[in-house]
């Protein structure tokens, strides 16, 4: 009986495979066929290479592809470098713990909100220029300098770094929370190695496999990002992904074939970036191995530690300042250059904007609540089933969970859009919810897997020994003990859903509008107070979730210290 159960996957695993692989494979098929000229619904019922010929004849295509590749890969590498250098220099110190408290909430900031806040900060008429004008620069008008939308994509790269550093840092923190890591630090110190040398020579080889998949996901996202590129990226020409979205929404339906060919180009570009990273990874490994055999202790690592601290503090300061500017701009009536602070305030406009945006706000809340609830519930079901069967999460399951994050969204969302059009679901709430769920579920698994595995199994065994059923053990033992991680998972999942721009734009077909899609449109339109308010609402929804995740267990378990086992 046991061997038969071992051969067949559990129902939750099958459901997860269908939920994640199904839309991705269907979407890829729906992208590949039109790319080769086959789209019967538009009258194209034979295969040809004409879409690729049309694509390669588009002016500036090579520049767009280079921009996507270079900005995405460089932003990912820079983010990883900042996280590793800071962790190597300061892990285990009081400074590290203090900064961790600032970095963790930044994970809940959606990409679009972070990009809008950064634009307010670094624009020629932004806060940084105002702070030094005119007393230090003599500028009474914004300087004629192309900072935002610069042709090299530097602002876009910096925006991606500011958002990806918190994500990679929290993945590294989770990896550091493993047994024997402290022993590794002690062993390095006893052998005379410096703090950073101990990390790179002893600790990093142990934890890197745990942050490798998140890093690959960051590269895939950064090379195909749309919302950040629209707000901060170049426009003449734009990176490849925003141009694909423009072609896909073109009234000339024949351009959708060319857009599908472009989506395959985007897929190849992202794959090339991932392969490039894997080559760099092998080179770094060989360098690290040579360093291991050299025997150098590198005790004097002060400059490296200071560099890591300065970079991490700079990222946190930029993000915090950007979010503060969102709050200022959302209540501003007039704020003319070069004033550092607004000349007048207007809360009535804020109330009017909230009233007008109520449908988008309710749609965002409904999608976030439904996607977070379904993703968290499915994750709990999957973990409980694998626990009961005695199976551990293998590499195949991990790759399957990360599959939607390892592919560029635009590579399969266009095909998924065509599929939903064919079956009459395009523009429906359920279709957008399914698209959100594909991207929300991996983060729910990431958030909950580690606390679940660290829960002491003796509680369940003791309950089973006195006759408690599996259902009762789950509801009355495991779930109360994991209340805080479960609520944090719900908050993370809701934050990911709120930040979904491209799935809402493409699958929603203009009929499902969220505050994220509205904020990107307003940021492009130049209405700063309205864009700031929508970006602020993007931020407040996840923040409310994280506050509830902290308050509810504190209230329910205020007199039960033993129930806060996950803190140990």
Coordinates of C-alpha atoms in Angstrom, one line a residue:
X1 CA 0.0 0.0 0.0
X2 CA 2.8 2.3 0.9
X3 CA 4.7 1.6 -2.3
X4 CA 1.5 2.3 -4.3
X5 CA 1.1 5.7 -2.5
X6 CA 4.7 6.5 -3.2
X7 CA 4.3 6.0 -6.9
X8 CA 1.3 8.3 -7.3
X9 CA 1.5 12.0 -6.5
X10 CA -1.0 13.5 -4.0
X11 CA -4.0 15.4 -5.2
X12 CA -2.5 18.8 -4.0
X13 CA 0.7 18.2 -6.0
X14 CA -1.4 17.4 -9.1
X15 CA -3.5 20.5 -8.6
X16 CA -0.4 22.7 -8.2
X17 CA 1.1 21.2 -11.3
X18 CA -2.1 21.9 -13.2
X19 CA -2.4 25.4 -11.8
X20 CA 1.2 26.5 -12.6
X21 CA 2.2 24.5 -15.6
X22 CA -1.2 24.5 -17.3
X23 CA -1.5 28.3 -17.9
X24 CA 2.2 28.6 -18.7
X25 CA 2.2 25.8 -21.3
X26 CA -1.1 26.9 -22.8
X27 CA 0.1 30.5 -22.9
X28 CA 3.4 29.5 -24.5
X29 CA 1.5 27.5 -27.2
X30 CA -0.8 30.5 -27.8
X31 CA 2.3 32.6 -28.3
X32 CA 4.3 30.3 -30.5
X33 CA 1.6 29.5 -33.0
X34 CA 0.8 33.2 -33.9
X35 CA 4.5 33.9 -34.0
X36 CA 4.7 31.5 -37.0
X37 CA 1.7 33.1 -38.6
X38 CA -1.0 30.7 -37.4
X39 CA -4.0 32.5 -35.8
X40 CA -7.2 31.2 -37.3
X41 CA -9.4 33.5 -35.3
X42 CA -8.0 36.4 -37.3
X43 CA -8.0 34.5 -40.6
X44 CA -4.3 33.4 -40.5
X45 CA -4.6 29.6 -41.0
X46 CA -1.2 28.8 -42.5
X47 CA 2.3 28.8 -41.1
X48 CA 4.9 31.4 -42.2
X49 CA 7.9 33.4 -41.1
X50 CA 6.3 36.7 -42.0
X51 CA 5.8 37.8 -38.4
X52 CA 9.6 37.5 -37.8
X53 CA 10.4 39.4 -41.0
X54 CA 8.0 42.2 -39.8
X55 CA 9.6 42.2 -36.4
X56 CA 13.2 42.4 -37.5
X57 CA 12.2 45.3 -39.8
X58 CA 11.0 47.4 -36.9
X59 CA 13.4 50.4 -36.3
X60 CA 15.3 50.3 -33.1
X61 CA 14.5 46.7 -32.3
X62 CA 18.2 45.8 -31.6
X63 CA 18.5 48.8 -29.2
X64 CA 15.3 47.7 -27.4
X65 CA 16.7 44.2 -27.0
X66 CA 20.0 45.5 -25.7
X67 CA 18.3 47.7 -23.2
X68 CA 16.2 44.9 -21.8
X69 CA 19.2 42.6 -21.6
X70 CA 21.7 45.0 -20.1
X71 CA 19.5 46.8 -17.6
X72 CA 17.9 43.5 -16.4
X73 CA 21.1 41.6 -16.0
X74 CA 23.1 44.5 -14.5
X75 CA 20.4 45.4 -12.0
X76 CA 20.1 41.8 -10.9
X77 CA 23.9 41.4 -10.5
X78 CA 24.2 44.7 -8.6
X79 CA 21.3 43.8 -6.3
X80 CA 22.9 40.4 -5.5
X81 CA 26.3 42.0 -4.9
X82 CA 24.9 44.6 -2.5
X83 CA 23.1 41.9 -0.5
X84 CA 26.1 39.6 -0.3
X85 CA 28.7 42.2 0.6
X86 CA 26.4 43.7 3.3
X87 CA 25.5 40.2 4.7
X88 CA 29.2 39.2 4.6
X89 CA 30.3 42.2 6.5
X90 CA 27.5 42.7 9.1
X91 CA 25.6 39.4 9.6
X92 CA 25.1 38.7 13.3
X93 CA 25.8 42.3 14.4
X94 CA 23.4 44.7 16.0
X95 CA 23.6 46.9 12.9
X96 CA 22.5 44.0 10.8
X97 CA 19.5 43.4 13.0
X98 CA 18.5 47.1 13.0
X99 CA 18.7 47.4 9.2
X100 CA 16.8 44.1 8.8
X101 CA 13.8 45.8 10.4
X102 CA 13.8 48.5 7.7
X103 CA 14.4 46.2 4.8
X104 CA 11.7 43.7 5.5
X105 CA 8.7 46.1 5.1
X106 CA 10.2 47.3 1.8
X107 CA 9.4 43.9 0.3
X108 CA 5.7 44.9 0.4
X109 CA 6.2 47.9 -1.8
X110 CA 4.9 47.2 -5.4
X111 CA 7.3 47.9 -8.2
X112 CA 5.2 50.6 -9.8
X113 CA 4.8 52.5 -6.5
X114 CA 8.6 52.3 -5.9
X115 CA 9.2 53.5 -9.4
X116 CA 6.8 56.5 -9.1
X117 CA 8.4 57.5 -5.8
X118 CA 11.9 57.2 -7.2
X119 CA 10.8 59.4 -10.2
X120 CA 9.6 62.1 -7.8
X121 CA 13.0 61.9 -6.1
X122 CA 15.5 62.0 -9.0
X123 CA 13.6 63.9 -11.7
X124 CA 15.1 67.2 -12.8
X125 CA 12.2 68.9 -10.9
X126 CA 12.4 66.2 -8.1
X127 CA 13.2 66.5 -4.5
X128 CA 17.0 66.0 -4.8
X129 CA 17.4 68.9 -7.2
X130 CA 15.0 71.1 -5.2
X131 CA 17.0 70.4 -2.0
X132 CA 20.1 72.1 -3.6
X133 CA 18.3 74.8 -5.6
X134 CA 18.7 77.7 -6.0
X135 CA 21.1 78.3 -3.0
X136 CA 23.8 75.8 -4.2
X137 CA 23.1 75.5 -8.0
X138 CA 21.4 78.8 -8.9
X139 CA 18.7 76.9 -10.7
X140 CA 15.3 78.6 -10.6
X141 CA 13.9 76.3 -13.2
X142 CA 14.4 72.5 -13.5
X143 CA 17.7 71.8 -15.3
X144 CA 17.5 70.5 -18.9
X145 CA 19.0 67.1 -18.0
X146 CA 17.6 63.8 -19.1
X147 CA 17.6 61.9 -15.8
X148 CA 14.3 60.0 -16.1
X149 CA 13.9 58.0 -19.2
X150 CA 17.6 58.4 -20.0
X151 CA 18.7 56.5 -23.2
X152 CA 21.1 54.2 -21.3
X153 CA 18.3 53.1 -18.9
X154 CA 20.3 54.1 -15.8
X155 CA 17.2 55.3 -13.9
X156 CA 15.4 52.1 -14.7
X157 CA 18.4 50.0 -13.5
X158 CA 18.5 51.9 -10.3
X159 CA 14.8 51.5 -9.8
X160 CA 15.1 47.8 -10.2
X161 CA 18.0 47.6 -7.8
X162 CA 16.1 49.5 -5.2
X163 CA 13.2 47.0 -5.4
X164 CA 15.1 43.7 -5.8
X165 CA 17.6 44.3 -3.0
X166 CA 14.9 43.8 -0.3
X167 CA 13.7 40.6 -2.0
X168 CA 17.1 39.0 -2.3
X169 CA 18.0 40.1 1.2
X170 CA 15.0 38.4 2.7
X171 CA 15.8 35.3 0.7
X172 CA 19.3 35.4 2.1
X173 CA 18.0 35.9 5.6
X174 CA 15.8 32.8 5.2
X175 CA 18.8 30.8 4.0
X176 CA 20.9 32.0 6.9
X177 CA 18.3 30.6 9.3
X178 CA 19.7 27.1 9.0
X179 CA 21.3 24.8 11.5
X180 CA 25.1 25.0 11.9
X181 CA 25.5 28.4 10.2
X182 CA 26.6 30.0 13.5
X183 CA 29.0 27.1 14.0
X184 CA 30.5 27.9 10.5
X185 CA 31.1 31.5 11.6
X186 CA 32.7 30.3 14.9
X187 CA 34.9 27.9 12.9
X188 CA 36.0 30.6 10.5
X189 CA 36.9 32.9 13.4
X190 CA 38.8 30.2 15.3
X191 CA 40.9 29.6 12.1
X192 CA 41.7 33.3 11.9
X193 CA 39.6 34.3 9.0
X194 CA 38.1 37.8 8.8
X195 CA 34.3 38.2 8.9
X196 CA 33.8 38.6 5.1
X197 CA 36.3 35.9 4.3
X198 CA 34.4 33.5 6.6
X199 CA 31.2 34.3 4.8
X200 CA 32.4 33.9 1.2
X201 CA 34.6 30.9 1.9
X202 CA 32.5 28.9 4.4
X203 CA 29.0 30.2 4.7
X204 CA 28.1 31.2 1.1
X205 CA 28.8 27.8 -0.4
X206 CA 26.2 26.4 2.0
X207 CA 23.4 28.9 1.5
X208 CA 23.9 29.8 -2.2
X209 CA 21.8 26.8 -3.5
X210 CA 18.9 28.3 -1.5
X211 CA 19.0 31.7 -3.1
X212 CA 19.9 30.5 -6.6
X213 CA 16.3 30.1 -7.8
X214 CA 15.2 33.5 -6.4
X215 CA 18.1 35.1 -8.2
X216 CA 17.2 33.5 -11.5
X217 CA 13.6 34.7 -10.9
X218 CA 14.9 38.2 -10.4
X219 CA 16.8 38.1 -13.7
X220 CA 13.8 36.8 -15.6
X221 CA 11.6 39.6 -14.1
X222 CA 14.1 42.4 -14.6
X223 CA 14.8 41.6 -18.2
X224 CA 11.1 41.6 -19.1
X225 CA 9.7 44.3 -16.7
X226 CA 7.0 46.6 -18.1
X227 CA 5.7 48.9 -15.4
X228 CA 9.1 50.1 -14.1
X229 CA 10.2 50.5 -17.8
X230 CA 7.2 52.6 -18.6
X231 CA 7.8 54.9 -15.6
X232 CA 11.6 55.1 -15.6
X233 CA 12.9 53.5 -18.8
X234 CA 13.9 55.1 -22.1
X235 CA 11.2 55.9 -24.6
X236 CA 13.0 56.3 -28.0
X237 CA 13.2 53.4 -28.3
X238 CA 11.8 51.8 -25.2
X239 CA 13.0 48.4 -23.9
X240 CA 11.5 45.4 -25.6
X241 CA 8.8 44.4 -23.2
X242 CA 6.9 47.8 -23.2
X243 CA 7.1 47.8 -27.0
X244 CA 5.5 44.3 -27.1
X245 CA 2.6 45.5 -24.9
X246 CA 2.0 48.4 -27.3
X247 CA 2.0 46.1 -30.4
X248 CA -0.4 43.7 -28.6
X249 CA -2.9 46.4 -27.9
X250 CA -2.6 48.0 -31.4
X251 CA -6.0 48.4 -33.2
X252 CA -4.3 46.8 -36.3
X253 CA -4.9 43.1 -35.3
X254 CA -2.2 41.9 -37.8
X255 CA 0.4 43.4 -35.5
X256 CA -0.4 40.7 -32.9
X257 CA 1.4 38.2 -35.0
X258 CA 4.5 40.4 -34.9
X259 CA 4.0 40.9 -31.2
X260 CA 4.0 37.1 -30.7
X261 CA 7.3 36.9 -32.6
X262 CA 8.6 39.6 -30.3
X263 CA 7.4 37.7 -27.3
X264 CA 9.5 34.7 -28.5
X265 CA 12.4 37.1 -28.9
X266 CA 11.9 38.3 -25.3
X267 CA 11.9 34.7 -24.2
X268 CA 15.2 34.1 -26.0
X269 CA 16.6 37.3 -24.5
X270 CA 15.7 36.3 -21.0
X271 CA 17.1 32.8 -21.5
X272 CA 20.3 34.4 -22.8
X273 CA 20.5 36.5 -19.7
X274 CA 20.0 33.4 -17.5
X275 CA 22.7 31.5 -19.4
X276 CA 25.0 34.5 -19.1
X277 CA 24.5 34.5 -15.3
X278 CA 25.1 30.8 -15.1
X279 CA 28.4 31.3 -16.9
X280 CA 29.3 34.1 -14.5
X281 CA 28.3 31.8 -11.6
X282 CA 30.8 29.2 -12.8
X283 CA 33.6 31.7 -13.1
X284 CA 32.9 33.1 -9.6
X285 CA 32.9 29.5 -8.3
X286 CA 36.3 28.8 -9.8
X287 CA 37.7 32.1 -8.3
X288 CA 36.2 31.1 -4.9
X289 CA 37.8 27.7 -5.1
X290 CA 41.2 29.1 -5.9
X291 CA 40.8 31.5 -2.9
X292 CA 40.0 28.6 -0.6
X293 CA 43.3 26.9 -1.4
X294 CA 45.3 30.1 -1.1
X295 CA 44.9 30.0 2.7
X296 CA 44.7 33.8 2.9
X297 CA 42.7 34.9 6.0
X298 CA 41.9 38.4 4.8
X299 CA 41.4 39.8 8.4
X300 CA 41.5 43.4 7.3
X301 CA 38.1 43.7 5.6
X302 CA 37.1 47.2 6.9
X303 CA 36.8 48.9 3.5
X304 CA 34.6 46.1 2.2
X305 CA 32.4 46.2 5.3
X306 CA 31.9 49.9 5.0
X307 CA 31.1 49.7 1.3
X308 CA 28.5 47.1 2.0
X309 CA 26.9 49.1 4.8
X310 CA 26.9 52.4 2.7
X311 CA 25.3 50.7 -0.3
X312 CA 22.6 49.0 1.8
X313 CA 21.8 52.2 3.8
X314 CA 21.7 54.1 0.5
X315 CA 19.1 51.7 -0.9
X316 CA 17.0 51.9 2.3
X317 CA 17.3 55.7 2.4
X318 CA 16.2 56.1 -1.3
X319 CA 13.2 53.8 -0.8
X320 CA 12.1 55.5 2.4
X321 CA 12.5 59.0 1.0
X322 CA 10.6 58.0 -2.2
X323 CA 7.7 56.7 -0.2
X324 CA 7.6 59.8 1.9
X325 CA 7.4 61.9 -1.3
X326 CA 4.4 59.8 -2.3
X327 CA 2.7 60.9 0.9
X328 CA 3.6 64.6 0.3
X329 CA 2.5 64.7 -3.4
X330 CA -0.8 62.9 -2.7
X331 CA -1.9 65.8 -0.4
X332 CA -0.4 68.6 -2.5
X333 CA -2.4 71.4 -4.1
X334 CA 0.6 73.4 -5.5
X335 CA 4.3 72.6 -5.3
X336 CA 6.2 74.6 -7.7
X337 CA 9.9 74.4 -8.4
X338 CA 12.3 75.1 -6.6
X339 CA 10.3 75.0 -3.3
X340 CA 11.5 72.1 -1.2
X341 CA 8.0 71.6 0.4
X342 CA 4.6 72.2 -1.0
X343 CA 3.2 75.7 -1.0
X344 CA -0.4 74.6 -0.2
X345 CA -2.2 71.4 0.7
X346 CA -5.5 70.0 -0.5
X347 CA -7.2 67.1 1.2
X348 CA -10.4 67.5 -0.8
X349 CA -8.7 66.5 -4.0
X350 CA -7.4 63.5 -2.2
X351 CA -11.0 62.5 -1.1
X352 CA -12.3 63.1 -4.7
X353 CA -9.5 61.0 -6.2
X354 CA -10.3 58.2 -3.8
X355 CA -14.0 58.4 -4.6
X356 CA -13.3 58.3 -8.4
X357 CA -10.9 55.4 -7.9
X358 CA -13.2 53.4 -5.7
X359 CA -14.0 50.7 -8.5
X360 CA -10.3 50.2 -9.1
X361 CA -9.7 50.0 -5.3
X362 CA -12.4 47.4 -4.7
X363 CA -11.2 45.3 -7.7
X364 CA -7.7 45.4 -6.2
X365 CA -8.9 44.4 -2.8
X366 CA -11.1 41.6 -4.1
X367 CA -8.3 40.2 -6.3
X368 CA -5.7 40.4 -3.5
X369 CA -8.0 38.8 -0.9
X370 CA -9.1 36.0 -3.3
X371 CA -5.6 35.3 -4.6
X372 CA -4.0 35.4 -1.2
X373 CA -6.6 33.2 0.4
X374 CA -6.5 30.6 -2.4
X375 CA -2.7 30.6 -2.6
X376 CA -2.2 30.2 1.2
X377 CA -4.9 27.6 1.5
X378 CA -3.4 25.6 -1.4
X379 CA 0.1 25.9 0.1
X380 CA -1.1 24.6 3.5
X381 CA -2.9 21.7 1.7
X382 CA 0.2 20.9 -0.3
X383 CA 2.6 21.0 2.8
X384 CA 0.2 18.9 4.9
X385 CA -0.2 16.3 2.2
X386 CA 3.6 16.0 1.7
X387 CA 4.1 15.8 5.4
X388 CA 1.6 13.0 5.8
X389 CA 3.1 11.1 2.9
X390 CA 6.6 11.5 4.3
X391 CA 7.9 13.1 1.1
X392 CA 10.2 16.1 1.0
X393 CA 9.9 18.9 -1.6
X394 CA 12.2 17.7 -4.4
X395 CA 13.9 19.8 -7.0
X396 CA 11.2 19.0 -9.6
X397 CA 8.5 20.5 -7.4
X398 CA 10.7 23.5 -6.6
X399 CA 11.3 24.2 -10.3
X400 CA 7.6 23.7 -11.0
X401 CA 6.7 26.2 -8.3
X402 CA 9.2 28.7 -9.7
X403 CA 8.4 28.1 -13.4
X404 CA 6.1 31.1 -13.8
X405 CA 8.8 33.3 -12.2
X406 CA 11.6 31.9 -14.4
X407 CA 9.8 32.9 -17.6
X408 CA 9.1 36.4 -18.8
X409 CA 5.5 37.2 -18.1
X410 CA 4.9 38.6 -21.6
X411 CA 6.3 35.3 -23.1
X412 CA 3.1 33.4 -22.2
X413 CA 0.5 36.0 -21.0
X414 CA -0.2 36.9 -24.6
X415 CA -1.0 33.3 -25.5
X416 CA -3.1 33.0 -22.3
X417 CA -5.0 36.1 -23.4
X418 CA -5.8 34.6 -26.7
X419 CA -6.9 31.4 -25.0
X420 CA -9.3 33.3 -22.7
X421 CA -10.6 35.2 -25.7
X422 CA -11.3 31.9 -27.4
X423 CA -13.3 30.5 -24.5
X424 CA -15.0 33.8 -23.7
X425 CA -13.3 34.5 -20.3
X426 CA -11.1 37.5 -21.4
X427 CA -11.8 40.5 -19.2
X428 CA -13.5 38.5 -16.5
X429 CA -12.7 38.6 -12.8
X430 CA -12.0 34.8 -12.7
X431 CA -9.5 35.0 -15.6
X432 CA -7.6 37.8 -13.9
X433 CA -7.7 36.0 -10.6
X434 CA -6.2 32.9 -12.2
X435 CA -3.5 35.0 -13.9
X436 CA -2.7 36.5 -10.5
X437 CA -2.7 33.2 -8.8
X438 CA 0.0 31.8 -11.1
X439 CA 2.4 34.5 -9.8
X440 CA 1.2 34.7 -6.2
X441 CA 1.4 31.0 -5.4
X442 CA 5.2 30.7 -5.7
X443 CA 5.6 33.4 -3.1
X444 CA 3.1 31.8 -0.8
X445 CA 5.2 28.5 -1.0
X446 CA 8.4 30.5 -0.3
X447 CA 6.9 32.2 2.7
X448 CA 5.4 29.2 4.4
X449 CA 7.7 26.3 3.6
X450 CA 10.4 27.2 6.0
X451 CA 8.2 27.9 9.1
X452 CA 6.3 24.6 8.3
X453 CA 9.5 22.6 8.2
X454 CA 10.8 24.1 11.4
X455 CA 7.7 23.2 13.4
X456 CA 8.5 20.6 16.0
X457 CA 6.9 17.3 14.8
X458 CA 6.6 16.0 18.3
X459 CA 3.4 18.1 18.9
X460 CA 1.6 16.2 16.1
X461 CA 3.0 12.9 17.3
X462 CA 1.8 13.5 20.9
X463 CA -1.7 14.5 19.6
X464 CA -1.8 11.4 17.4
X465 CA -0.8 9.2 20.3
X466 CA -3.9 10.3 22.3
X467 CA -6.2 9.7 19.4
X468 CA -6.5 13.0 17.6
X469 CA -7.4 12.7 13.9
X470 CA -5.2 14.3 11.1
X471 CA -7.9 17.0 10.6
X472 CA -8.0 17.8 14.3
X473 CA -4.1 17.9 14.5
X474 CA -4.1 20.3 11.5
X475 CA -6.8 22.7 12.8
X476 CA -6.0 22.6 16.6
X477 CA -2.2 22.0 16.7
X478 CA -0.4 23.1 13.5
X479 CA -2.5 26.0 12.4
X480 CA -2.6 27.8 15.8
X481 CA 1.2 27.3 16.2
X482 CA 1.8 28.7 12.7
X483 CA -0.7 31.5 13.0
X484 CA 1.9 34.3 12.5
X485 CA 3.7 32.7 9.4
X486 CA 0.3 32.0 7.9
X487 CA -0.8 35.6 8.3
X488 CA 2.5 36.8 6.9
X489 CA 2.1 34.5 3.9
X490 CA -1.4 36.0 3.4
X491 CA 0.1 39.5 3.5
X492 CA 3.0 38.6 1.1
X493 CA 0.5 37.0 -1.3
X494 CA -1.8 40.0 -1.2
X495 CA 1.2 42.3 -1.8
X496 CA 2.3 40.3 -4.8
X497 CA -1.3 40.4 -6.2
X498 CA -1.6 44.1 -5.7
X499 CA 1.7 44.6 -7.7
X500 CA 0.6 42.6 -10.7
X501 CA 0.5 45.1 -13.6
X502 CA 1.0 43.1 -16.8
X503 CA -1.5 40.2 -16.0
X504 CA -4.2 42.7 -15.1
X505 CA -3.5 44.8 -18.2
X506 CA -3.5 41.9 -20.6
X507 CA -6.0 39.4 -19.1
X508 CA -8.3 42.1 -17.8
X509 CA -8.7 43.6 -21.3
X510 CA -9.5 47.0 -19.9
X511 CA -12.6 45.8 -18.1
X512 CA -10.8 44.9 -14.9
X513 CA -8.9 47.9 -13.7
X514 CA -6.8 48.0 -10.5
X515 CA -5.0 50.8 -8.7
X516 CA -1.7 49.4 -10.1
X517 CA -2.7 49.7 -13.7
X518 CA -4.2 53.1 -13.0
X519 CA -1.1 54.4 -11.2
X520 CA 1.2 53.4 -14.1
X521 CA -1.2 55.2 -16.6
X522 CA -1.3 58.3 -14.3
X523 CA 2.5 58.3 -13.9
X524 CA 2.9 58.4 -17.7
X525 CA 0.4 61.2 -17.9
X526 CA 2.2 63.6 -15.6
X527 CA -0.5 64.1 -13.0
X528 CA 1.8 63.9 -9.9
X529 CA -0.8 64.2 -7.1
X530 CA -3.1 61.6 -8.6
X531 CA -0.2 59.3 -9.5
X532 CA 1.2 59.7 -5.9
X533 CA -2.2 58.9 -4.3
X534 CA -2.7 55.7 -6.4
X535 CA 0.8 54.6 -5.7
X536 CA 0.2 55.3 -2.0
X537 CA -2.9 53.2 -2.0
X538 CA -0.8 50.4 -3.7
X539 CA 1.5 50.7 -0.7
X540 CA -1.1 50.9 2.0
X541 CA -3.0 47.8 1.1
X542 CA 0.0 45.4 1.7
X543 CA 1.1 47.4 4.6
X544 CA -2.3 46.9 6.3
X545 CA -1.9 43.2 5.7
X546 CA 1.5 43.1 7.4
X547 CA 0.2 45.2 10.3
X548 CA -2.6 42.7 10.8
X549 CA -0.2 39.8 10.6
X550 CA 1.8 41.3 13.5
X551 CA -1.2 42.4 15.6
X552 CA -3.5 39.4 15.4
X553 CA -1.1 36.8 16.9
X554 CA 0.1 39.4 19.5
X555 CA -3.5 39.8 20.7
X556 CA -4.6 36.2 20.5
X557 CA -1.4 34.9 22.0
X558 CA -0.7 37.7 24.5
X559 CA -1.0 35.3 27.5
X560 CA 0.4 32.2 25.8
X561 CA 4.2 32.5 25.4
X562 CA 4.4 28.8 24.4
X563 CA 2.2 29.5 21.4
X564 CA 4.8 31.7 19.8
X565 CA 7.0 28.8 18.9
X566 CA 8.0 30.2 15.5
X567 CA 10.0 32.9 17.2
X568 CA 12.4 30.4 18.7

